[in-house]
Short mmCIF file of N, CA, C and O in Angstrom, two decimals:
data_model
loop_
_atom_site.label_atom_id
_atom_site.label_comp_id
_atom_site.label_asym_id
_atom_site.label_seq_id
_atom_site.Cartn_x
_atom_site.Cartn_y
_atom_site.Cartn_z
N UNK A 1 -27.65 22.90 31.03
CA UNK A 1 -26.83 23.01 29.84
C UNK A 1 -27.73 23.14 28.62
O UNK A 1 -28.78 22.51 28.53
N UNK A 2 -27.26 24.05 27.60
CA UNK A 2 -28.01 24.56 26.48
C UNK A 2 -27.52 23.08 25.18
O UNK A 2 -26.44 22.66 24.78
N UNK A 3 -28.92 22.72 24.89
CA UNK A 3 -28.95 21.59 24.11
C UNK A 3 -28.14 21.73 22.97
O UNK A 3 -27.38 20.82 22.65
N UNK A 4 -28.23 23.23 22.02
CA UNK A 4 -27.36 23.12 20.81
C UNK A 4 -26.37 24.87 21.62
O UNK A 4 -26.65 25.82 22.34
N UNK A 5 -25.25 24.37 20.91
CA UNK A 5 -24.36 26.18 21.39
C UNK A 5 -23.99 26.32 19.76
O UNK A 5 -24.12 25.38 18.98
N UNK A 6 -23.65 27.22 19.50
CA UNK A 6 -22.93 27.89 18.24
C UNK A 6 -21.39 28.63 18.77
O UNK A 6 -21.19 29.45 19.66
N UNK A 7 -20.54 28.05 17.93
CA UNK A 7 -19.10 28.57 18.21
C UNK A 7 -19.25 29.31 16.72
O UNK A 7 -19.49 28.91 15.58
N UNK A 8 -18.95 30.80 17.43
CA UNK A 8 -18.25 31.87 16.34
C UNK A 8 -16.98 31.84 15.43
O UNK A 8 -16.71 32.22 14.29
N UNK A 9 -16.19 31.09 16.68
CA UNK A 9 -14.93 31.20 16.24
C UNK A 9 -14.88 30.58 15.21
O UNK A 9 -14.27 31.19 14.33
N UNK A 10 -15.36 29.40 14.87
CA UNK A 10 -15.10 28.32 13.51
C UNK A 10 -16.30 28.45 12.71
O UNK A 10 -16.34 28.23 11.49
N UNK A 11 -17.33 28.83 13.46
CA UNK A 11 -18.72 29.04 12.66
C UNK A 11 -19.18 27.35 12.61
O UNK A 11 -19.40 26.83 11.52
N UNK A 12 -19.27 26.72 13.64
CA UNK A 12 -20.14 25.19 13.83
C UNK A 12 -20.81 25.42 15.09
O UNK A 12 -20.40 26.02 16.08
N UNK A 13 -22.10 24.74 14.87
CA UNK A 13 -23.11 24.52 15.97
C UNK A 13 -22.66 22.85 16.20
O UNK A 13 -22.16 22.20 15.29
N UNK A 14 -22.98 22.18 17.88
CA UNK A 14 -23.05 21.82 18.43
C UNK A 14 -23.84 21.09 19.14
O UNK A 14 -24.19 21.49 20.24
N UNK A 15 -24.27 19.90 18.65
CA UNK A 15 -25.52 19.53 19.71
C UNK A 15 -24.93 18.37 21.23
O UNK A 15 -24.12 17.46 21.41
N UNK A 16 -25.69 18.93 21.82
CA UNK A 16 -25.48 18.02 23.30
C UNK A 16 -25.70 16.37 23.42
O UNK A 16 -26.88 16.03 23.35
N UNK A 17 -24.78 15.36 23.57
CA UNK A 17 -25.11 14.40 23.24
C UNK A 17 -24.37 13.71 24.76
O UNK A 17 -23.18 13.45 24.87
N UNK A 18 -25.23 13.54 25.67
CA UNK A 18 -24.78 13.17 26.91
C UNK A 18 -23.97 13.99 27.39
O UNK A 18 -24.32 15.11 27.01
N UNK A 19 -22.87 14.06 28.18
CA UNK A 19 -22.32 14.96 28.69
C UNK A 19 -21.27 15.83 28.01
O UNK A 19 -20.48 16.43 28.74
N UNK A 20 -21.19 15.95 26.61
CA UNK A 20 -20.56 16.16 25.68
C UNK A 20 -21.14 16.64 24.45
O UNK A 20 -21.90 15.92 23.81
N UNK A 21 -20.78 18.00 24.02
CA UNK A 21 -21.01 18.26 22.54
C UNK A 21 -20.59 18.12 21.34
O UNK A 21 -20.25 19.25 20.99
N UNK A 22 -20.48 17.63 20.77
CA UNK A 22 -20.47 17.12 19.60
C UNK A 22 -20.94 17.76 18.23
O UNK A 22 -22.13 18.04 18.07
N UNK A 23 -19.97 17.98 17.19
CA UNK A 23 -20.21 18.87 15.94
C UNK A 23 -21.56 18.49 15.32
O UNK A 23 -21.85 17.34 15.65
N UNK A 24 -22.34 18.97 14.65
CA UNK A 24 -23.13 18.97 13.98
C UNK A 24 -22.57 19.00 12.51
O UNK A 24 -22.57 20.00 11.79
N UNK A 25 -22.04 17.66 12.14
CA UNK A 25 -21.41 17.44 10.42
C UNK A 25 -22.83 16.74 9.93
O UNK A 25 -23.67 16.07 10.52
N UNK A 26 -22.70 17.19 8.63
CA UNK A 26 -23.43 16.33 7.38
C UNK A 26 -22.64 16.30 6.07
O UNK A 26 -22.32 17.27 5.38
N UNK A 27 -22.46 15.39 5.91
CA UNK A 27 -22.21 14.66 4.60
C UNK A 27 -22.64 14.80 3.46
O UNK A 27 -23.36 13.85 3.14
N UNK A 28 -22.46 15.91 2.34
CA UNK A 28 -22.81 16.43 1.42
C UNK A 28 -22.87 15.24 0.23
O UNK A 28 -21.88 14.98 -0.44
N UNK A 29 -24.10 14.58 0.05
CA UNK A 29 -23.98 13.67 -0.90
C UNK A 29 -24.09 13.71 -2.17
O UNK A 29 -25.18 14.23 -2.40
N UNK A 30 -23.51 13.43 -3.24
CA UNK A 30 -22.98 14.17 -4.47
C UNK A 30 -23.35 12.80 -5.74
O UNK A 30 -22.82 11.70 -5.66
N UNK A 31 -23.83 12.98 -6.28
CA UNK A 31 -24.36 11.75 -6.89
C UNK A 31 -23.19 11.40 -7.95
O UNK A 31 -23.08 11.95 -9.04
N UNK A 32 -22.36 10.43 -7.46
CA UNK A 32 -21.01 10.11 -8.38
C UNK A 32 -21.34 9.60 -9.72
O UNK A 32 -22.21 8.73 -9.81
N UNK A 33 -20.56 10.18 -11.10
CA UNK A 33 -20.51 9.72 -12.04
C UNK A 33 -19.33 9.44 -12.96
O UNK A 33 -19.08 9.48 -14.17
N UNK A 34 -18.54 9.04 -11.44
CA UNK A 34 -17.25 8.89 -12.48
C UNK A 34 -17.07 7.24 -12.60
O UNK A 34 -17.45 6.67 -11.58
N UNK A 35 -16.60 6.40 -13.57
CA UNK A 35 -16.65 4.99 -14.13
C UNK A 35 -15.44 4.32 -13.50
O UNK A 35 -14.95 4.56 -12.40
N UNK A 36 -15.06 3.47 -14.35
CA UNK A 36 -14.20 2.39 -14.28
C UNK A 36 -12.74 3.06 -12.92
O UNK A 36 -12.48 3.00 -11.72
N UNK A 37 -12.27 3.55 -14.05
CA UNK A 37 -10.91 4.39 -13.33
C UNK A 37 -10.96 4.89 -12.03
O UNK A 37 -10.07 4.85 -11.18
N UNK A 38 -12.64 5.60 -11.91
CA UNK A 38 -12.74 6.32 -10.55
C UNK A 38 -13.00 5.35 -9.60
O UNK A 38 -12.84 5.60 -8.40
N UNK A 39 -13.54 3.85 -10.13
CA UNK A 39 -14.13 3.48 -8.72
C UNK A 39 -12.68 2.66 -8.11
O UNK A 39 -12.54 2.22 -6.97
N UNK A 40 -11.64 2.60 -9.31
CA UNK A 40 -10.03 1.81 -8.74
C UNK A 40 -9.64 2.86 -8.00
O UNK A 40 -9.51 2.80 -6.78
N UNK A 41 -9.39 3.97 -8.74
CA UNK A 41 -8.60 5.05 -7.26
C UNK A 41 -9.09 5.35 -6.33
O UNK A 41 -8.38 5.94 -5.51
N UNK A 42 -10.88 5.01 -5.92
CA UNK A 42 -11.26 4.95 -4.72
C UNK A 42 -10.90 4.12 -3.94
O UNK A 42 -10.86 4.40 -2.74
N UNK A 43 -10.49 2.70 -4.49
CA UNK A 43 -10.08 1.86 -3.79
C UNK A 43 -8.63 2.04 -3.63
O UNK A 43 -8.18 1.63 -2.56
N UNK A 44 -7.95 2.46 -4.31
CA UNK A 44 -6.75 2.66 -3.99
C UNK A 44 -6.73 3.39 -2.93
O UNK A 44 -6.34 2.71 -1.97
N UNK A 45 -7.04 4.77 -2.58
CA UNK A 45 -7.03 5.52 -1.86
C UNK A 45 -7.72 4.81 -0.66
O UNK A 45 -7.00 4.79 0.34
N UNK A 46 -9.05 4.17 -0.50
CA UNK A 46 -9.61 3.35 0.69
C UNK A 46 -8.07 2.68 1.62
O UNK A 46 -7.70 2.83 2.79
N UNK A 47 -7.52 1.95 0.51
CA UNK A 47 -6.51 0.57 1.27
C UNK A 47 -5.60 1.17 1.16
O UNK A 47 -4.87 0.60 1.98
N UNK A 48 -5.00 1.99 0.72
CA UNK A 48 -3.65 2.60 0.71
C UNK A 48 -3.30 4.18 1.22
O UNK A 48 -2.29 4.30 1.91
N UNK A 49 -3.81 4.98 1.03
CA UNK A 49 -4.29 6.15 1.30
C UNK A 49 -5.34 6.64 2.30
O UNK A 49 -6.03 7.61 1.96
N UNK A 50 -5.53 6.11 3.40
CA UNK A 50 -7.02 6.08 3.88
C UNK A 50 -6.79 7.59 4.80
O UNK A 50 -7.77 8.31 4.64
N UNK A 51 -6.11 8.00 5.38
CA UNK A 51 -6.06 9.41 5.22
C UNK A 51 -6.75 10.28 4.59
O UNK A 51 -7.90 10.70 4.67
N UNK A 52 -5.55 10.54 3.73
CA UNK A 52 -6.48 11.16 2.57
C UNK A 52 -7.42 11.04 2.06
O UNK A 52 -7.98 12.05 1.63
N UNK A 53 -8.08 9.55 1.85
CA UNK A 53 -9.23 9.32 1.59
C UNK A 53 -10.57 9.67 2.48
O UNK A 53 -11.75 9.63 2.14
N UNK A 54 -9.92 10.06 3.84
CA UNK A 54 -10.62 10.50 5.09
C UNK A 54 -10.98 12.30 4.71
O UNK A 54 -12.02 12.83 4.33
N UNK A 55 -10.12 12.66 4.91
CA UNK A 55 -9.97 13.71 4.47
C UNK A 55 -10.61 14.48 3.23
O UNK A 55 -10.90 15.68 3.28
N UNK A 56 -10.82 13.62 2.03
CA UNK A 56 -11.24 14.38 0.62
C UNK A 56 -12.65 14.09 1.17
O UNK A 56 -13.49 14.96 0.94
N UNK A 57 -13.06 13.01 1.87
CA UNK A 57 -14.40 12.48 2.10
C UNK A 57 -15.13 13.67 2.75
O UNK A 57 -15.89 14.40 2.10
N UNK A 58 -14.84 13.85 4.12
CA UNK A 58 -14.75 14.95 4.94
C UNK A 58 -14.89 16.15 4.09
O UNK A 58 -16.06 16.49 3.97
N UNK A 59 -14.52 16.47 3.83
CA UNK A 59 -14.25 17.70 2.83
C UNK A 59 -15.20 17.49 1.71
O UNK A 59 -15.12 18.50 1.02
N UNK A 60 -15.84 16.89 1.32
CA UNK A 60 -17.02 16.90 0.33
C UNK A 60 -15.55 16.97 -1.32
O UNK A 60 -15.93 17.48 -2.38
N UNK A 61 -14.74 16.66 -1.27
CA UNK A 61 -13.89 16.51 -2.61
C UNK A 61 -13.51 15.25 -2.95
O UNK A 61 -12.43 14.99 -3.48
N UNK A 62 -14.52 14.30 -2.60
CA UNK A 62 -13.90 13.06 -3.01
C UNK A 62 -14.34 12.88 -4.47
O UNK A 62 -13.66 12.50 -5.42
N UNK A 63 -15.64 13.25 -4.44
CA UNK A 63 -16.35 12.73 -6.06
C UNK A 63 -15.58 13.90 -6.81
O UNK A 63 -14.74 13.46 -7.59
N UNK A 64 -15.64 14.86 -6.78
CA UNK A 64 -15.03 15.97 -7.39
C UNK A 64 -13.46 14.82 -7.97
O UNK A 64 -13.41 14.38 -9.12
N UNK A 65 -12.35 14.51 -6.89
CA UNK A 65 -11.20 14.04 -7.62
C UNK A 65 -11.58 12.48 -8.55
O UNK A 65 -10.88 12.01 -9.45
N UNK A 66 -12.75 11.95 -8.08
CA UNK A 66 -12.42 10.70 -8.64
C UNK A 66 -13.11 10.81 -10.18
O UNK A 66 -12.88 9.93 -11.01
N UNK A 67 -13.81 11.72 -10.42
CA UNK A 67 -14.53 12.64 -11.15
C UNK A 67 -13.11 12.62 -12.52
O UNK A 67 -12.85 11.91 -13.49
N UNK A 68 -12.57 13.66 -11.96
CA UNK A 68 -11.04 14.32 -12.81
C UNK A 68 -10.24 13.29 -13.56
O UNK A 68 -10.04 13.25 -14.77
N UNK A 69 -9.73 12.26 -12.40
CA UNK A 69 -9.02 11.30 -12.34
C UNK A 69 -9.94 9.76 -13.50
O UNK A 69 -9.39 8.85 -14.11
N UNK A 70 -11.19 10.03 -13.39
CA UNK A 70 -11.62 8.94 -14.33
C UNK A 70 -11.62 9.67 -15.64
O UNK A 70 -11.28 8.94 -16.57
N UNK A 71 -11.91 11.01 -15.99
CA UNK A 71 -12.16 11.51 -17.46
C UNK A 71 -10.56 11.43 -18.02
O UNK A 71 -10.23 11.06 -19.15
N UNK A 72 -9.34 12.02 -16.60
CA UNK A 72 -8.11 12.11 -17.26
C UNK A 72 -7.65 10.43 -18.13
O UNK A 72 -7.06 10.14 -19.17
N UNK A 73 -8.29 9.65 -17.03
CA UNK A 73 -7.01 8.87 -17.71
C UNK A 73 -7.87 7.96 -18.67
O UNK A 73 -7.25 6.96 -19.03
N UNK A 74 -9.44 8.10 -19.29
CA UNK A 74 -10.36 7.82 -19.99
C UNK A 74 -9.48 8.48 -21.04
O UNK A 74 -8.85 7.68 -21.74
N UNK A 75 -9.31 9.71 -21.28
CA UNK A 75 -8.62 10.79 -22.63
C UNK A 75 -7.10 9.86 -22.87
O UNK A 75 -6.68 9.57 -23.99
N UNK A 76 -6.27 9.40 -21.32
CA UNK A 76 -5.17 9.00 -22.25
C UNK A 76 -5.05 7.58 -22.38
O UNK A 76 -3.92 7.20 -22.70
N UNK A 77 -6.00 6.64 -22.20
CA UNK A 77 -6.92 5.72 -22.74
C UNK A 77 -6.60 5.30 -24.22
O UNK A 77 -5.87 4.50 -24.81
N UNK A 78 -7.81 6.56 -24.57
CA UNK A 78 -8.22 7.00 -26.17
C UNK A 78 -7.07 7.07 -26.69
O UNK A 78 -6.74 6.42 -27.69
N UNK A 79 -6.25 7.97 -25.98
CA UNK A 79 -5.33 8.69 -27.27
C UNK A 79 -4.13 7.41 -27.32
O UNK A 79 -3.72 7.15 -28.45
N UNK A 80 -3.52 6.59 -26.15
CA UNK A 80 -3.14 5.27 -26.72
C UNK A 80 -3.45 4.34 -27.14
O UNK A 80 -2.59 3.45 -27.22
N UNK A 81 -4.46 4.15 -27.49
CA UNK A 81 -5.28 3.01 -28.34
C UNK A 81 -5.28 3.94 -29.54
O UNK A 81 -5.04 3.23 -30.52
N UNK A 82 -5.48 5.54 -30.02
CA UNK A 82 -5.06 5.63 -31.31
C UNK A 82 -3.76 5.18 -31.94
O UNK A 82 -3.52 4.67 -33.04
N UNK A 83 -2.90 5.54 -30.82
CA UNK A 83 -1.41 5.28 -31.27
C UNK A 83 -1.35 4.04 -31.76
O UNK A 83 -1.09 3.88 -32.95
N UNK A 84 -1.54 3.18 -31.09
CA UNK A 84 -1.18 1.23 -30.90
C UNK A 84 -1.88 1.24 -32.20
O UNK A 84 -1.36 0.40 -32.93
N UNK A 85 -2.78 1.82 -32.74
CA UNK A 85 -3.83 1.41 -33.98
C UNK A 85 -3.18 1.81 -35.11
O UNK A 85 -2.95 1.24 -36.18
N UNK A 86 -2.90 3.02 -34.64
CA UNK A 86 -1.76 3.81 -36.21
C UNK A 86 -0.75 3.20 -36.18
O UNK A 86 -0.33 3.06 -37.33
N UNK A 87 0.05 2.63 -35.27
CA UNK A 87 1.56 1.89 -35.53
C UNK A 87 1.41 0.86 -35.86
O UNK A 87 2.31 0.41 -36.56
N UNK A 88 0.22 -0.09 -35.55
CA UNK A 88 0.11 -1.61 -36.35
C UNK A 88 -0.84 -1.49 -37.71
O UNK A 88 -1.05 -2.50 -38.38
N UNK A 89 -1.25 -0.54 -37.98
CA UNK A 89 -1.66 -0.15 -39.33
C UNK A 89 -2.97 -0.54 -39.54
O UNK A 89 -3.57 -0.47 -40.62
N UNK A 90 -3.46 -1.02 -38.32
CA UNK A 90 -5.33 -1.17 -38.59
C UNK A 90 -6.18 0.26 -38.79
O UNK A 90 -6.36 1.05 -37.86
N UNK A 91 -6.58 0.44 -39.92
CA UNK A 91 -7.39 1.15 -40.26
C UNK A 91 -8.78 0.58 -40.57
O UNK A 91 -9.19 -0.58 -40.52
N UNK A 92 -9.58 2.05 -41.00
CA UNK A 92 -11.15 1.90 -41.33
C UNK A 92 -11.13 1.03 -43.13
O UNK A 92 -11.94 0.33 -43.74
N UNK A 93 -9.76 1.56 -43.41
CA UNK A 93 -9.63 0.84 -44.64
C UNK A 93 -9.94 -0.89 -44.81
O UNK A 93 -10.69 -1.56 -45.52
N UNK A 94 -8.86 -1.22 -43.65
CA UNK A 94 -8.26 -2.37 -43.32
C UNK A 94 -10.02 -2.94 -43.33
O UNK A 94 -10.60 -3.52 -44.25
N UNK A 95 -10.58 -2.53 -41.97
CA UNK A 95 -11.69 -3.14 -41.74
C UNK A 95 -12.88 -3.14 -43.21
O UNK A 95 -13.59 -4.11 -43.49
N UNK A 96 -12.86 -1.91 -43.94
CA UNK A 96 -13.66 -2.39 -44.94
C UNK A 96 -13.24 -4.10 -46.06
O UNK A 96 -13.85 -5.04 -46.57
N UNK A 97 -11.96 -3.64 -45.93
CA UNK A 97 -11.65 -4.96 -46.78
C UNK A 97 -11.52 -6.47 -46.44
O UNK A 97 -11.83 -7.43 -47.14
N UNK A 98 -11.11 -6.44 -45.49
CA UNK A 98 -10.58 -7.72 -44.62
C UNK A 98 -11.51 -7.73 -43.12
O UNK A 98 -10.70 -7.61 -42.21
N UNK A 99 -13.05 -7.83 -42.51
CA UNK A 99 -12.95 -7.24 -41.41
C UNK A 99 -12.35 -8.64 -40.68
O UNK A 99 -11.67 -8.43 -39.67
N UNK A 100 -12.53 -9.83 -41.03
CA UNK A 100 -11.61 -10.86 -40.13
C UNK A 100 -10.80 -10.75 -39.69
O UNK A 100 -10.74 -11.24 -38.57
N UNK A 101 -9.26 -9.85 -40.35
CA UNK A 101 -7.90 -9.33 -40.48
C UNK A 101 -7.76 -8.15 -39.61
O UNK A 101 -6.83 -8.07 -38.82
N UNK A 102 -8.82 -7.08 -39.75
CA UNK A 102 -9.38 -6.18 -38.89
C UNK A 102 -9.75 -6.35 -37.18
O UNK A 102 -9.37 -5.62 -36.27
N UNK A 103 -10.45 -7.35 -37.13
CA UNK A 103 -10.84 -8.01 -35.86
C UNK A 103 -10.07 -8.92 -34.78
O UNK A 103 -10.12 -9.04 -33.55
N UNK A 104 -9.20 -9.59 -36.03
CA UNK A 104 -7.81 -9.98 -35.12
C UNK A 104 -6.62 -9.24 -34.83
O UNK A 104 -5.78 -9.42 -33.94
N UNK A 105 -6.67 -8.55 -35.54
CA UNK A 105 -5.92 -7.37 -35.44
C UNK A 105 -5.88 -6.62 -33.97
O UNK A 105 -4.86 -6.63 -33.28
N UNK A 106 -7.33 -5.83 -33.48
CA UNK A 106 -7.82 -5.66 -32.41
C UNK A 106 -7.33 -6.46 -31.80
O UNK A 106 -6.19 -6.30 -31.38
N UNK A 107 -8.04 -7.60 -31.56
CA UNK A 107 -7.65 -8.46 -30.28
C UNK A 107 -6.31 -8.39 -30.28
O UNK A 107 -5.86 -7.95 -29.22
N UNK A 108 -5.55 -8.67 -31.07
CA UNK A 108 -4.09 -8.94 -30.61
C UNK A 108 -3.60 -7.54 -29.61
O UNK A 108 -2.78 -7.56 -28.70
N UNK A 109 -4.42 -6.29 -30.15
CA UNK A 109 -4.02 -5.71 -29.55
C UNK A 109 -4.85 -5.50 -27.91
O UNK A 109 -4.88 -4.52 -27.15
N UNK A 110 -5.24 -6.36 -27.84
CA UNK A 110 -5.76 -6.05 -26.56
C UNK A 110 -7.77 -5.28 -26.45
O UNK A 110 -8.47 -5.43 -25.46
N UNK A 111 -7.97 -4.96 -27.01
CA UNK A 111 -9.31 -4.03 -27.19
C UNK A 111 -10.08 -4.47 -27.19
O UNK A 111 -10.99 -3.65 -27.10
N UNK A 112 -10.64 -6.00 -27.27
CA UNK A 112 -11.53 -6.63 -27.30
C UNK A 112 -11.84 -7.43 -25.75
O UNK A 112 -12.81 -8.17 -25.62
#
C-alpha cells in the first residue's frame, strides 16, 4: 500500500496511518485580534453552538467572524454611550466646570 494517495475528486492527499488513510488537514493559524466581545461569542458558540463552532473552526472562519462581531458591537458600544451621555446632559462643558459632577455623573451611568 502507497504511504500517501491523492484524491482528484476533492483535491486532498492522504496519508496511511495503520490500516487506514486518513486526510491530511492543517489548521490555518490566524493570529486573533479581536477583544472583549470576540472572546464571549467564542464562548458562546464553544457551549452553545459547538457545531458551528466546529465548523467555522474547520473552515479557517472562526477569527474572521469573531473579528466582525467584536468591532460590530465595539461601534454600537460607542454610539450608546454617546446617546446615554447626550440624554443625561454630561458634557465636555459639564466636566470643565464641575469635574466631581462630571465623574459622578459617569458612574451613575455605568462607564466607570
Amino acid at each position: 500500500m502507497k504511504k500517501q494517495i491523492y484524491d482528484e475528486k476533492n483535491g486532498m492527499s492522504y496519508t496511511l496511518h495503520g490500516d487506514y488513510y486518513l486526510p491530511d488537514l492543517v489548521l490555518r493559524e490566524e493570529e486573533p485580534t479581536y477583544g472583549k466581545y470576540g472572546m464571549l461569542r467564542k464562548q458562546f458558540l464553544k457551549e452553545h453552538r459547538s457545531a458551528r463552532y466546529q465548523y467555522m473552526l474547520l473552515t479557517g472562519k472562526l477569527n474572521e467572524h469573531l473579528n466582525q462581531i467584536d468591532q460590530e458591537v465595539r461601534e454600537q458600544v460607542e454610539m450608546l454611550m454617546k446617546q446615554m451621555v447626550e440624554k443625561q446632559g454630561v458634557t465636555e462643558e459639564l466636566k470643565v466646570q464641575d469635574q466631581m459632577k462630571w465623574v459622578g455623573q459617569i458612574q451613575k451611568l455605568g462607564f466607570v
